[in-house]
PDB file of C-alpha atoms in Angstrom:
ATOM      1  CA  MET A   1     -20.631  -0.120 -11.117  1.00  0.00           C
ATOM      2  CA  LYS A   2     -19.683  -2.753  -8.573  1.00  0.00           C
ATOM      3  CA  ILE A   3     -17.319  -1.721  -5.817  1.00  0.00           C
ATOM      4  CA  TRP A   4     -15.234  -4.673  -4.727  1.00  0.00           C
ATOM      5  CA  GLY A   5     -12.740  -5.259  -1.967  1.00  0.00           C
ATOM      6  CA  LEU A   6     -11.665  -7.638   0.741  1.00  0.00           C
ATOM      7  CA  PRO A   7     -14.836  -8.051   2.842  1.00  0.00           C
ATOM      8  CA  LEU A   8     -14.736  -5.818   5.889  1.00  0.00           C
ATOM      9  CA  ASP A   9     -15.639  -8.685   8.216  1.00  0.00           C
ATOM     10  CA  GLN A  10     -12.400 -10.484   7.269  1.00  0.00           C
ATOM     11  CA  VAL A  11      -9.532 -10.036   9.725  1.00  0.00           C
ATOM     12  CA  THR A  12      -6.229  -9.367   7.961  1.00  0.00           C
ATOM     13  CA  ILE A  13      -2.849 -10.559   9.179  1.00  0.00           C
ATOM     14  CA  ALA A  14      -2.066  -6.890   9.850  1.00  0.00           C
ATOM     15  CA  ASP A  15      -5.218  -6.568  12.018  1.00  0.00           C
ATOM     16  CA  TYR A  16      -4.180  -9.615  14.019  1.00  0.00           C
ATOM     17  CA  LEU A  17      -0.537  -8.655  14.441  1.00  0.00           C
ATOM     18  CA  LYS A  18      -1.401  -5.068  15.384  1.00  0.00           C
ATOM     19  CA  GLN A  19      -3.576  -6.461  18.203  1.00  0.00           C
ATOM     20  CA  GLN A  20      -0.501  -8.394  19.353  1.00  0.00           C
ATOM     21  CA  GLY A  21       1.562  -5.200  19.597  1.00  0.00           C
ATOM     22  CA  TYR A  22       3.301  -5.276  16.218  1.00  0.00           C
ATOM     23  CA  LYS A  23       3.996  -2.177  14.156  1.00  0.00           C
ATOM     24  CA  THR A  24       2.666  -2.842  10.649  1.00  0.00           C
ATOM     25  CA  ALA A  25       3.410  -1.377   7.234  1.00  0.00           C
ATOM     26  CA  LEU A  26       2.441  -1.966   3.616  1.00  0.00           C
ATOM     27  CA  TYR A  27       4.548  -0.719   0.732  1.00  0.00           C
ATOM     28  CA  GLY A  28       3.539  -1.197  -2.894  1.00  0.00           C
ATOM     29  CA  LYS A  29       0.406  -2.634  -4.446  1.00  0.00           C
ATOM     30  CA  TRP A  30      -2.671  -3.061  -2.247  1.00  0.00           C
ATOM     31  CA  HIS A  31      -5.237  -4.356  -4.765  1.00  0.00           C
ATOM     32  CA  GLN A  32      -7.730  -5.353  -2.057  1.00  0.00           C
ATOM     33  CA  GLY A  33     -10.238  -2.618  -2.824  1.00  0.00           C
ATOM     34  CA  ASP A  34     -10.133   0.916  -4.170  1.00  0.00           C
ATOM     35  CA  ALA A  35     -12.798   2.496  -1.964  1.00  0.00           C
ATOM     36  CA  ASP A  36     -11.668   4.328   1.167  1.00  0.00           C
ATOM     37  CA  ARG A  37     -13.349   1.749   3.405  1.00  0.00           C
ATOM     38  CA  TYR A  38     -10.817  -0.835   2.133  1.00  0.00           C
ATOM     39  CA  HIS A  39      -7.772   1.424   2.586  1.00  0.00           C
ATOM     40  CA  PRO A  40      -4.777  -0.336   4.204  1.00  0.00           C
ATOM     41  CA  LEU A  41      -4.850   2.077   7.155  1.00  0.00           C
ATOM     42  CA  LYS A  42      -8.350   0.757   7.901  1.00  0.00           C
ATOM     43  CA  ARG A  43      -7.208  -2.877   7.521  1.00  0.00           C
ATOM     44  CA  GLY A  44      -4.579  -3.048  10.258  1.00  0.00           C
ATOM     45  CA  PHE A  45      -1.636  -1.225   8.740  1.00  0.00           C
ATOM     46  CA  ASP A  46       0.019   1.647  10.606  1.00  0.00           C
ATOM     47  CA  GLU A  47       1.836   2.918   7.520  1.00  0.00           C
ATOM     48  CA  PHE A  48       1.180   2.773   3.793  1.00  0.00           C
ATOM     49  CA  TYR A  49       2.984   3.991   0.710  1.00  0.00           C
ATOM     50  CA  GLY A  50       1.782   2.653  -2.583  1.00  0.00           C
ATOM     51  CA  PHE A  51      -1.283   2.432  -4.751  1.00  0.00           C
ATOM     52  CA  ARG A  52      -4.638   0.750  -4.326  1.00  0.00           C
ATOM     53  CA  GLY A  53      -5.024  -0.680  -7.828  1.00  0.00           C
ATOM     54  CA  GLY A  54      -3.480  -3.714  -9.448  1.00  0.00           C
ATOM     55  CA  ASP A  55      -0.911  -2.064 -11.662  1.00  0.00           C
ATOM     56  CA  ARG A  56       0.677   1.229 -12.571  1.00  0.00           C
ATOM     57  CA  SER A  57       3.829   2.726 -14.068  1.00  0.00           C
ATOM     58  CA  TYR A  58       7.153   2.187 -12.339  1.00  0.00           C
ATOM     59  CA  TYR A  59       7.767   5.902 -12.834  1.00  0.00           C
ATOM     60  CA  ALA A  60       5.970   9.041 -11.702  1.00  0.00           C
ATOM     61  CA  TYR A  61       2.957  10.186 -13.670  1.00  0.00           C
ATOM     62  CA  LYS A  62       3.930  13.673 -14.777  1.00  0.00           C
ATOM     63  CA  ASP A  63       1.475  14.790 -17.457  1.00  0.00           C
ATOM     64  CA  LYS A  64      -1.151  12.086 -17.060  1.00  0.00           C
ATOM     65  CA  LEU A  65      -2.598  11.518 -13.657  1.00  0.00           C
ATOM     66  CA  SER A  66      -5.377   9.001 -13.702  1.00  0.00           C
ATOM     67  CA  GLU A  67      -8.786  10.237 -12.673  1.00  0.00           C
ATOM     68  CA  ASN A  68      -9.068   6.976 -10.789  1.00  0.00           C
ATOM     69  CA  HIS A  69      -7.193   7.374  -7.505  1.00  0.00           C
ATOM     70  CA  LYS A  70      -6.341   3.671  -7.387  1.00  0.00           C
ATOM     71  CA  ASP A  71      -3.446   4.302  -9.788  1.00  0.00           C
ATOM     72  CA  LYS A  72      -1.911   7.194  -7.854  1.00  0.00           C
ATOM     73  CA  MET A  73       0.831   6.757  -5.279  1.00  0.00           C
ATOM     74  CA  MET A  74      -0.399   7.561  -1.808  1.00  0.00           C
ATOM     75  CA  GLU A  75       1.442   8.101   1.446  1.00  0.00           C
ATOM     76  CA  ASN A  76      -0.472   7.159   4.582  1.00  0.00           C
ATOM     77  CA  GLY A  77      -3.661   9.220   4.801  1.00  0.00           C
ATOM     78  CA  PHE A  78      -6.475   9.611   2.336  1.00  0.00           C
ATOM     79  CA  GLY A  79      -5.809  11.907  -0.593  1.00  0.00           C
ATOM     80  CA  ASN A  80      -2.117  12.299   0.221  1.00  0.00           C
ATOM     81  CA  PHE A  81      -0.985  11.569  -3.312  1.00  0.00           C
ATOM     82  CA  GLU A  82       2.744  11.720  -3.894  1.00  0.00           C
ATOM     83  CA  GLU A  83       4.325  10.474  -7.095  1.00  0.00           C
ATOM     84  CA  PRO A  84       7.695   8.741  -6.632  1.00  0.00           C
ATOM     85  CA  ASN A  85      10.860  10.684  -7.366  1.00  0.00           C
ATOM     86  CA  ALA A  86      12.613   7.460  -8.424  1.00  0.00           C
ATOM     87  CA  TYR A  87      11.876   4.001  -9.804  1.00  0.00           C
ATOM     88  CA  ALA A  88       8.904   2.663  -7.804  1.00  0.00           C
ATOM     89  CA  THR A  89      10.560  -0.671  -6.936  1.00  0.00           C
ATOM     90  CA  ASP A  90      13.476   1.184  -5.358  1.00  0.00           C
ATOM     91  CA  VAL A  91      11.155   3.568  -3.504  1.00  0.00           C
ATOM     92  CA  PHE A  92       9.140   0.671  -2.033  1.00  0.00           C
ATOM     93  CA  ALA A  93      12.345  -1.067  -0.915  1.00  0.00           C
ATOM     94  CA  ASP A  94      13.734   2.146   0.611  1.00  0.00           C
ATOM     95  CA  LYS A  95      10.491   2.732   2.543  1.00  0.00           C
ATOM     96  CA  ALA A  96      10.653  -0.836   3.912  1.00  0.00           C
ATOM     97  CA  ILE A  97      14.311  -0.427   4.945  1.00  0.00           C
ATOM     98  CA  ASP A  98      13.477   2.848   6.707  1.00  0.00           C
ATOM     99  CA  PHE A  99      10.591   1.163   8.559  1.00  0.00           C
ATOM    100  CA  ILE A 100      12.899  -1.658   9.709  1.00  0.00           C
ATOM    101  CA  GLU A 101      15.502   0.832  10.932  1.00  0.00           C
ATOM    102  CA  ARG A 102      12.849   2.793  12.863  1.00  0.00           C
ATOM    103  CA  ASN A 103      11.446  -0.326  14.508  1.00  0.00           C
ATOM    104  CA  THR A 104      14.479  -2.357  15.557  1.00  0.00           C
ATOM    105  CA  GLU A 105      13.225  -2.353  19.147  1.00  0.00           C
ATOM    106  CA  ASN A 106       9.638  -3.330  18.261  1.00  0.00           C
ATOM    107  CA  PRO A 107       8.069  -6.422  16.764  1.00  0.00           C
ATOM    108  CA  PHE A 108       7.027  -5.496  13.236  1.00  0.00           C
ATOM    109  CA  PHE A 109       5.393  -6.812  10.096  1.00  0.00           C
ATOM    110  CA  ILE A 110       5.967  -5.456   6.594  1.00  0.00           C
ATOM    111  CA  MET A 111       4.002  -6.404   3.512  1.00  0.00           C
ATOM    112  CA  LEU A 112       6.195  -5.406   0.566  1.00  0.00           C
ATOM    113  CA  SER A 113       4.158  -5.870  -2.577  1.00  0.00           C
ATOM    114  CA  PHE A 114       6.084  -4.820  -5.677  1.00  0.00           C
ATOM    115  CA  ASN A 115       4.059  -3.848  -8.740  1.00  0.00           C
ATOM    116  CA  ALA A 116       5.545  -6.343 -11.180  1.00  0.00           C
ATOM    117  CA  VAL A 117       3.270  -7.081 -14.104  1.00  0.00           C
ATOM    118  CA  HIS A 118       1.587 -10.490 -14.218  1.00  0.00           C
ATOM    119  CA  THR A 119      -1.078 -12.241 -16.268  1.00  0.00           C
ATOM    120  CA  PRO A 120      -3.666 -13.551 -16.589  1.00  0.00           C
ATOM    121  CA  LEU A 121      -5.853 -11.611 -14.228  1.00  0.00           C
TER     122      LEU A 121
END
């Protein structure tokens, strides 16, 4: 099984902006690698709420939680899975608004990546 992700030698915009003193956050779909070494918190983001795969339900998984962690909602650290208590699009937007309100005095960068379905892949 091949493990793919954004090559670790590539500098992300979040890496660059964090070096410039920005607070950085990612909310929504990451889809740049499922393995922990590709996690957004290791790629320049200070905060993360979302999932590491390419798609998932807009609603919480109640009875069926994927064995593959890429489909689970995660808040910040590794293994901190937390299914949304509302429609995912609204949750992502609310997290971004909260981040803006907490950082009005700081330069900041938000990547808000909604999980809208698209094809072809």
